Short mmCIF file of C-alpha atoms in Angstrom, two decimals:
data_model
loop_
_atom_site.label_atom_id
_atom_site.label_comp_id
_atom_site.label_asym_id
_atom_site.label_seq_id
_atom_site.Cartn_x
_atom_site.Cartn_y
_atom_site.Cartn_z
CA MET A 1 -0.06 -0.25 0.04
CA ASN A 2 1.41 3.67 -0.91
CA SER A 3 1.96 6.06 1.20
CA LEU A 4 -1.04 8.55 -0.14
CA VAL A 5 -3.43 5.58 0.02
CA LYS A 6 -2.20 4.80 3.52
CA TYR A 7 -2.58 8.51 4.66
CA ALA A 8 -6.17 8.71 3.06
CA LEU A 9 -7.36 5.64 5.01
CA ILE A 10 -6.13 6.63 8.29
CA ALA A 11 -7.83 10.13 8.16
CA TRP A 12 -11.04 8.23 6.97
CA ILE A 13 -10.88 5.98 10.21
CA ILE A 14 -10.39 8.73 12.30
CA ALA A 15 -12.95 10.95 10.60
CA CYS A 16 -15.43 7.95 11.28
CA ALA A 17 -14.13 7.75 14.92
CA MET A 18 -15.11 11.52 15.26
CA LEU A 19 -18.31 11.39 13.68
CA VAL A 20 -19.49 8.64 16.09
CA LEU A 21 -17.74 9.92 19.34
CA GLY A 22 -19.63 13.46 18.30
CA LYS A 23 -23.31 11.88 17.88
CA GLN A 24 -22.84 9.91 21.25
CA LEU A 25 -21.82 13.43 22.77
CA SER A 26 -24.41 15.09 21.32
CA LEU A 27 -26.85 12.48 22.57
CA GLN A 28 -25.38 12.57 26.17
CA HIS A 29 -25.80 16.50 25.97
CA SER A 30 -29.39 16.41 25.22
CA LEU A 31 -30.31 14.00 27.81
CA MET A 32 -28.43 15.94 30.61
CA SER A 33 -29.96 19.03 28.92
CA LEU A 34 -33.71 17.24 29.44
CA LEU A 35 -33.00 16.12 33.10
CA TRP A 36 -30.95 18.80 34.41
CA PRO A 37 -31.38 22.25 32.52
CA THR A 38 -27.98 24.27 32.43
CA ASP A 39 -26.62 27.50 31.32
CA ALA A 40 -24.67 25.47 28.28
CA ALA A 41 -27.97 23.92 27.72
CA ALA A 42 -29.65 26.70 26.82
CA GLY A 43 -28.72 27.69 23.59
CA SER A 44 -29.69 24.28 22.40
CA THR A 45 -33.15 24.63 23.95
CA GLU A 46 -33.31 28.31 22.60
CA HIS A 47 -32.74 27.13 19.28
CA GLN A 48 -35.15 24.57 19.52
CA GLN A 49 -37.84 26.93 20.64
CA GLN A 50 -36.70 29.40 18.09
CA THR A 51 -37.63 26.88 15.43
CA LEU A 52 -40.64 26.08 16.97
CA GLY A 53 -41.70 29.71 17.12
CA ASN A 54 -40.73 30.11 13.15
CA PHE A 55 -42.69 27.01 12.72
CA LEU A 56 -45.93 28.95 14.89
CA LEU A 57 -45.71 31.63 12.19
CA GLU A 58 -46.94 29.42 9.61
CA PRO A 59 -50.84 29.88 9.86
CA GLU A 60 -51.44 26.59 7.93
CA ARG A 61 -49.09 25.03 10.31
CA MET A 62 -50.77 26.86 13.56
CA ASP A 63 -53.81 25.05 12.68
CA LYS A 64 -52.48 21.75 13.42
CA LEU A 65 -51.60 22.59 16.73
CA TYR A 66 -54.58 23.70 17.48
CA GLU A 67 -57.93 21.53 17.25
CA PRO A 68 -60.95 23.53 18.15
CA SER A 69 -64.25 21.38 19.02
CA SER A 70 -67.05 21.12 16.60
CA SER A 71 -69.44 23.30 18.60
CA GLU A 72 -66.35 26.34 18.49
CA LYS A 73 -65.90 25.67 15.07
CA TYR A 74 -69.43 25.85 13.76
CA VAL A 75 -69.77 29.38 15.90
CA VAL A 76 -66.68 30.72 13.92
CA ASP A 77 -67.82 29.78 10.54
CA HIS A 78 -71.45 30.69 11.32
CA ALA A 79 -70.48 33.91 13.46
CA GLU A 80 -72.37 36.04 11.58
CA GLU A 81 -75.66 34.52 11.21
CA LEU A 82 -75.72 33.81 14.76
CA GLY A 83 -75.55 37.61 15.58
CA LEU A 84 -71.70 37.48 16.92
CA LEU A 85 -70.43 39.98 14.52
CA ALA A 86 -72.43 42.81 16.78
CA ASP A 87 -69.71 45.52 17.70
CA THR A 88 -72.55 48.27 18.79
CA TRP A 89 -75.47 48.47 20.50
CA GLY A 90 -77.31 48.78 17.62
CA ASN A 91 -76.91 45.81 16.17
CA MET A 92 -76.26 43.37 19.22
CA THR A 93 -79.85 42.06 18.90
CA MET A 94 -79.47 38.10 19.04
CA PRO A 95 -78.70 36.33 22.44
CA SER A 96 -75.57 34.52 22.00
CA CYS A 97 -76.84 31.69 24.06
CA ARG A 98 -78.88 30.11 20.96
CA ILE A 99 -75.89 27.47 20.98
CA PHE A 100 -77.27 25.93 23.86
CA THR A 101 -81.50 26.67 23.77
CA ASP A 102 -82.23 26.61 20.03
CA PRO A 103 -82.81 22.84 19.02
CA THR A 104 -82.71 23.77 15.60
CA LEU A 105 -79.03 24.34 15.44
CA PRO A 106 -76.71 21.43 15.10
CA THR A 107 -75.15 22.30 18.28
CA TYR A 108 -77.83 21.76 20.47
CA SER A 109 -77.76 18.06 21.16
CA SER A 110 -73.77 17.79 22.05
CA LEU A 111 -74.03 20.89 23.91
CA GLN A 112 -76.52 19.46 26.13
CA SER A 113 -74.48 16.35 26.57
CA TYR A 114 -71.46 18.84 27.23
CA ARG A 115 -73.54 20.65 30.30
CA LYS A 116 -73.95 17.32 32.06
CA GLU A 117 -70.24 16.08 31.55
CA LEU A 118 -69.12 19.62 32.74
CA GLU A 119 -70.88 18.54 36.07
CA HIS A 120 -69.36 15.29 36.16
CA TYR A 121 -66.06 16.68 35.62
CA THR A 122 -66.62 19.54 38.42
CA GLN A 123 -67.42 16.43 40.88
CA ARG A 124 -64.40 14.79 40.03
CA ALA A 125 -61.88 17.72 40.19
CA ASN A 126 -63.18 18.46 43.55
CA GLU A 127 -62.87 14.88 44.85
CA PHE A 128 -59.38 14.55 43.60
CA THR A 129 -56.67 14.72 46.39
CA MET A 130 -52.99 14.05 46.31
CA ASP A 131 -50.08 13.76 49.01
CA ILE A 132 -47.66 15.56 47.21
CA LYS A 133 -47.98 19.58 48.50
CA ASP A 134 -45.76 20.52 45.33
CA LEU A 135 -44.86 18.59 42.33
CA ARG A 136 -41.22 20.21 42.04
CA ILE A 137 -40.44 18.54 45.19
CA PRO A 138 -40.45 14.78 43.47
CA LEU A 139 -38.66 15.92 40.50
CA ARG A 140 -36.16 17.51 42.47
CA ALA A 141 -35.71 13.91 43.98
CA GLY A 142 -35.77 11.96 40.59
CA VAL A 143 -39.06 10.47 40.50
CA ASN A 144 -40.11 9.67 37.13
CA ARG A 145 -42.08 12.29 35.22
CA GLU A 146 -44.39 10.55 33.17
CA GLU A 147 -45.70 8.33 36.00
CA LEU A 148 -45.76 11.41 38.63
CA CYS A 149 -47.51 13.33 35.94
CA SER A 150 -50.15 10.53 35.07
CA THR A 151 -51.24 10.78 38.88
CA LEU A 152 -53.07 13.85 37.88
CA ASP A 153 -54.89 12.53 34.88
CA LEU A 154 -58.65 13.07 35.57
CA ASN A 155 -59.57 11.18 32.42
CA LEU A 156 -60.97 13.55 30.45
CA THR A 157 -61.68 11.82 27.25
CA SER A 158 -63.56 9.82 29.29
CA ILE A 159 -65.60 12.15 30.62
CA PHE A 160 -66.34 14.22 27.65
CA LYS A 161 -66.82 10.99 25.22
CA GLU A 162 -70.44 11.63 24.56
CA SER A 163 -70.48 15.40 23.56
CA GLN A 164 -66.58 15.30 22.11
CA GLN A 165 -66.77 19.02 22.88
CA LEU A 166 -63.39 19.81 24.43
CA SER A 167 -60.97 21.53 22.38
CA HIS A 168 -57.27 20.45 22.14
CA GLY A 169 -53.85 21.93 21.66
CA THR A 170 -50.12 21.89 22.83
CA PHE A 171 -51.37 22.07 26.31
CA GLY A 172 -53.49 19.30 26.69
CA TYR A 173 -57.23 19.56 26.60
CA ALA A 174 -59.39 22.93 27.61
CA GLU A 175 -63.40 23.88 27.32
CA PRO A 176 -64.33 25.33 23.88
CA LEU A 177 -64.29 28.49 23.18
CA ILE A 178 -68.10 29.47 22.90
CA PRO A 179 -70.58 31.72 24.18
CA PRO A 180 -71.86 33.00 26.64
CA MET A 181 -68.22 33.19 27.57
CA ARG A 182 -69.29 32.31 31.01
CA HIS A 183 -70.49 29.08 32.50
CA PRO A 184 -73.36 27.80 30.29
CA ASP A 185 -75.63 27.71 33.18
CA VAL A 186 -76.08 31.40 32.62
CA CYS A 187 -78.19 30.45 29.24
CA PHE A 188 -80.65 29.02 31.58
CA ASP A 189 -81.11 31.28 34.30
CA PRO A 190 -83.54 34.10 33.51
CA GLU A 191 -81.89 36.30 36.21
CA LYS A 192 -78.76 35.84 35.24
CA THR A 193 -78.09 35.91 38.91
CA HIS A 194 -74.81 36.65 40.34
CA LYS A 195 -73.84 33.62 41.50
CA ASP A 196 -74.16 32.08 37.83
CA LEU A 197 -72.05 34.65 36.52
CA ILE A 198 -69.10 34.04 38.48
CA LYS A 199 -69.19 30.46 38.41
CA MET A 200 -65.66 29.04 37.08
CA THR A 201 -66.52 25.47 37.03
CA TYR A 202 -66.47 25.75 33.03
CA MET A 203 -63.02 25.78 32.75
CA VAL A 204 -61.23 23.02 31.90
CA HIS A 205 -57.40 22.33 32.71
CA ASP A 206 -55.65 19.23 31.38
CA TRP A 207 -53.47 18.84 35.00
CA GLU A 208 -51.30 16.17 33.51
CA VAL A 209 -50.12 17.84 30.20
CA MET A 210 -49.30 21.34 32.50
CA CYS A 211 -47.56 18.82 35.04
CA LYS A 212 -45.35 17.65 32.05
CA ARG A 213 -44.37 21.84 31.46
CA LEU A 214 -42.80 21.50 34.83
CA THR A 215 -38.44 21.15 35.39
CA PRO A 216 -37.18 20.47 38.83
CA PHE A 217 -36.11 23.88 39.30
CA SER A 218 -39.04 26.07 37.41
CA ARG A 219 -40.14 29.16 39.20
CA THR A 220 -43.85 29.56 39.33
CA VAL A 221 -45.30 33.01 38.54
CA PHE A 222 -48.63 34.03 38.96
CA ILE A 223 -49.52 37.65 37.50
CA ASP A 224 -52.96 39.28 38.56
CA MET A 225 -53.79 42.28 36.65
CA GLY A 226 -56.62 43.91 38.32
CA ALA A 227 -56.29 42.49 41.41
CA SER A 228 -59.14 43.88 43.74
CA LEU A 229 -59.90 41.31 46.53
CA THR A 230 -62.58 43.68 47.87
CA PHE A 231 -64.58 43.85 44.79
CA HIS A 232 -65.62 40.02 45.57
CA LYS A 233 -65.92 40.59 49.10
CA LYS A 234 -69.39 39.24 49.59
CA ASP A 235 -68.54 35.96 47.51
CA LYS A 236 -67.09 32.78 49.84
CA SER A 237 -63.31 34.02 47.89
CA ALA A 238 -62.17 36.25 45.34
CA PRO A 239 -61.93 34.36 41.31
CA ALA A 240 -58.25 34.84 41.68
CA VAL A 241 -58.00 33.06 44.88
CA TYR A 242 -60.21 30.44 43.86
CA ILE A 243 -58.12 29.53 40.86
CA LEU A 244 -54.61 29.76 42.98
CA ASP A 245 -56.25 27.19 45.39
CA THR A 246 -57.37 24.92 42.28
CA TYR A 247 -53.45 25.02 40.96
CA LYS A 248 -52.62 24.40 44.73
CA LYS A 249 -54.63 21.62 44.86
CA PHE A 250 -53.15 19.50 42.03
CA GLY A 251 -49.70 20.41 43.30
CA PHE A 252 -49.02 24.07 41.40
CA VAL A 253 -47.90 25.85 44.39
CA PHE A 254 -47.01 29.77 42.91
CA ASP A 255 -43.63 31.10 44.13
CA HIS A 256 -44.67 34.72 43.49
CA VAL A 257 -48.02 36.03 43.07
CA TYR A 258 -47.82 39.78 41.35
CA ALA A 259 -51.13 41.63 42.12
CA PHE A 260 -51.70 44.69 40.20
CA GLU A 261 -54.72 46.90 41.42
CA ILE A 262 -55.23 50.54 40.32
CA THR A 263 -57.66 51.51 43.10
CA GLY A 264 -55.98 52.40 45.91
CA GLN A 265 -56.56 50.50 49.03
CA ALA A 266 -55.26 50.06 52.65
CA PRO A 267 -52.96 47.48 52.83
CA THR A 268 -54.74 45.85 55.99
CA SER A 269 -57.74 45.69 54.10
CA VAL A 270 -56.03 43.51 51.02
CA PHE A 271 -53.92 41.33 53.26
CA GLU A 272 -57.30 40.43 55.86
CA LEU A 273 -58.81 38.92 52.60
CA VAL A 274 -55.18 37.16 51.41
CA PRO A 275 -55.09 33.50 52.82
CA SER A 276 -52.49 32.68 55.19
CA SER A 277 -50.94 30.10 53.02
CA MET A 278 -50.29 32.61 50.19
CA LEU A 279 -49.03 35.51 52.18
CA SER A 280 -45.42 34.46 51.78
CA GLN A 281 -45.50 34.78 47.99
CA TYR A 282 -48.26 37.74 47.72
CA HIS A 283 -46.69 40.62 46.34
CA TRP A 284 -49.29 43.61 46.37
CA ILE A 285 -48.52 46.28 43.74
CA ASN A 286 -50.93 48.74 44.09
CA VAL A 287 -50.96 50.70 40.70
CA GLY A 288 -52.14 50.28 37.49
CA VAL A 289 -50.58 48.37 34.87
CA GLU A 290 -49.59 50.07 31.24
CA ALA A 291 -49.82 48.79 27.82
CA ASP A 292 -46.55 50.22 26.48
CA PRO A 293 -44.21 47.67 25.61
CA GLU A 294 -41.57 49.61 27.19
CA GLY A 295 -43.27 50.81 29.85
CA LYS A 296 -41.81 50.44 33.47
CA MET A 297 -45.51 49.07 34.60
CA ASN A 298 -46.43 46.65 31.83
CA PRO A 299 -46.09 43.54 33.60
CA LEU A 300 -45.55 41.61 30.46
CA ARG A 301 -41.81 43.49 29.98
CA MET A 302 -41.24 42.69 33.56
CA LEU A 303 -41.96 38.72 32.59
CA LEU A 304 -39.18 38.98 29.82
CA GLU A 305 -36.50 40.99 32.17
CA HIS A 306 -36.67 38.21 35.61
CA PHE A 307 -38.25 35.06 34.32
CA THR A 308 -37.47 32.29 31.58
CA GLU A 309 -39.29 29.76 29.22
CA GLU A 310 -38.35 27.08 31.71
CA ASP A 311 -40.76 28.80 34.19
CA PHE A 312 -44.32 28.05 34.73
CA VAL A 313 -46.32 31.36 34.13
CA VAL A 314 -50.02 32.04 34.48
CA ILE A 315 -51.58 35.31 33.71
CA LYS A 316 -54.91 36.74 34.44
CA LEU A 317 -56.38 39.95 32.93
CA ASP A 318 -58.95 41.87 34.22
CA ILE A 319 -58.83 45.47 34.29
CA ASP A 320 -62.28 46.58 33.22
CA HIS A 321 -60.42 49.15 30.65
CA SER A 322 -60.32 48.20 26.90
CA ALA A 323 -58.00 50.68 26.16
CA ILE A 324 -55.33 49.11 28.16
CA GLU A 325 -56.21 45.41 28.49
CA VAL A 326 -57.20 44.41 24.81
CA PRO A 327 -53.39 45.84 23.57
CA LEU A 328 -52.06 43.44 26.23
CA ALA A 329 -53.69 41.03 25.31
CA TYR A 330 -52.39 41.26 21.43
CA GLN A 331 -48.91 41.52 22.56
CA LEU A 332 -49.35 38.22 24.09
CA LEU A 333 -50.62 37.20 20.48
CA ASN A 334 -47.95 38.82 18.23
CA ASP A 335 -45.09 38.67 20.27
CA ASP A 336 -43.72 35.12 20.02
CA ARG A 337 -41.45 35.57 23.35
CA TYR A 338 -44.56 35.18 25.19
CA SER A 339 -45.73 32.20 23.68
CA LYS A 340 -42.82 30.49 24.55
CA MET A 341 -43.18 31.80 28.52
CA VAL A 342 -46.32 31.85 28.94
CA ASP A 343 -48.63 28.64 29.89
CA GLN A 344 -52.36 29.62 30.90
CA PHE A 345 -53.99 32.78 30.24
CA TYR A 346 -57.37 33.94 31.69
CA PHE A 347 -59.01 37.34 30.13
CA GLU A 348 -62.22 38.73 30.72
CA HIS A 349 -62.95 40.42 27.22
CA HIS A 350 -65.94 43.11 27.49
CA VAL A 351 -67.15 42.69 24.10
CA PHE A 352 -70.66 43.19 22.78
CA GLN A 353 -72.96 40.65 24.26
CA VAL A 354 -76.61 40.42 24.90
CA GLU A 355 -76.32 38.06 28.06
CA LEU A 356 -73.28 40.21 29.71
CA ALA A 357 -74.59 43.81 28.76
CA PRO A 358 -76.14 44.45 32.05
CA ALA A 359 -72.88 44.04 33.78
CA TRP A 360 -70.21 45.22 31.24
CA ALA A 361 -72.44 48.02 29.94
CA SER A 362 -70.28 50.97 28.64
CA SER A 363 -67.10 48.92 28.57
CA MET A 364 -68.11 46.61 26.05
CA GLN A 365 -65.93 47.02 22.69
CA GLY A 366 -65.93 44.74 19.68
CA SER A 367 -67.43 41.51 18.77
CA ILE A 368 -67.79 37.85 20.05
CA LYS A 369 -65.97 36.51 17.10
CA MET A 370 -62.99 39.11 17.56
CA SER A 371 -62.67 37.52 21.04
CA MET A 372 -63.20 34.34 19.63
CA ASP A 373 -60.20 34.49 17.14
CA LEU A 374 -58.09 36.30 19.66
CA PHE A 375 -58.33 33.43 22.23
CA GLY A 376 -58.16 30.69 19.55
CA GLY A 377 -55.05 32.79 18.23
CA LEU A 378 -53.16 32.33 21.34
CA ARG A 379 -53.98 28.66 21.58
CA LYS A 380 -52.60 28.02 18.63
CA LYS A 381 -49.46 29.50 19.83
CA GLY A 382 -49.42 27.25 22.80
CA ILE A 383 -51.23 29.48 25.19
CA ALA A 384 -54.25 27.89 27.10
CA ALA A 385 -56.34 30.91 27.02
CA HIS A 386 -59.78 30.84 28.90
CA PHE A 387 -62.57 33.60 28.85
CA TRP A 388 -62.68 35.01 32.59
CA VAL A 389 -65.45 36.07 35.02
#
């Protein structure tokens, strides 16, 4: 064998060895990054999520990441004939509850089943118990993630088997985005009582899938924009406290609750209403939020500056001021940095709607269809968006 061939053969052997070793190291690095996220691994994760972000920007691919229920599809496709394009007092003439109450509509039968299934879901969620106080504790101890998260499975597909009315996205299953943007009991309560208007058991959460978003060292953050607890003082608990208690029940304990409220309130009156179990993480910020993306009091800016994609972030938006809250909601929709960070989003969007007009009055802007497009767009980007009360 002449020298040239010999050297070429040696070079080829070395190249193959380096290729095999490189693949092994890459695999090892990927596995370690999944188990124990580090700064070194962040670049790889960021690259993967940037790729996902580009993927999300293509509408035809975005649609594949979110599958609305048949009732949600019907409402979107027939919004005009259902009167859901109304955006003024003059053209707001048709009740949005027709999809539940009109036997001639194709949604009627399945939504009757859905109402019954919601009761079953509520009962199962209420009866759920677990010994683990914080899901991150067993994760840090090395407990298998799949096995841990499977304990939170409420068997949603079984509960809603007859109606098939759950929508589905990368966040798991969720309630369909349909009018009346409240619990369907509102449609069957002629008095529209306060009790039915604030009933929150229409929201469906896929706790098992949400659990899989946690890492052993994720920080858990709840941003509450419009945090007046005194507004619901006559109720057993404010809606925000209810939702925080629900998360806690399923092992999601928030490290930080940032509560923004523009109405001046004495701290003593506020903390009297904060459960003692939440005092250590509750940050009362008695100023209004602003919509300017660069504004100091824009909570979304704070989110970008102080938290990462590894953290578990929940946002509630209900300041009853459309000029500020609607732009904030669209910042979530249009800026892909947020879709990588925000897991759950709750927003009371005051649009023109017959059933809620007495409560919302002059604060109504835009149509139900506009709201459904906004919430549906957020779900397509991986944010589980829910109508708030």
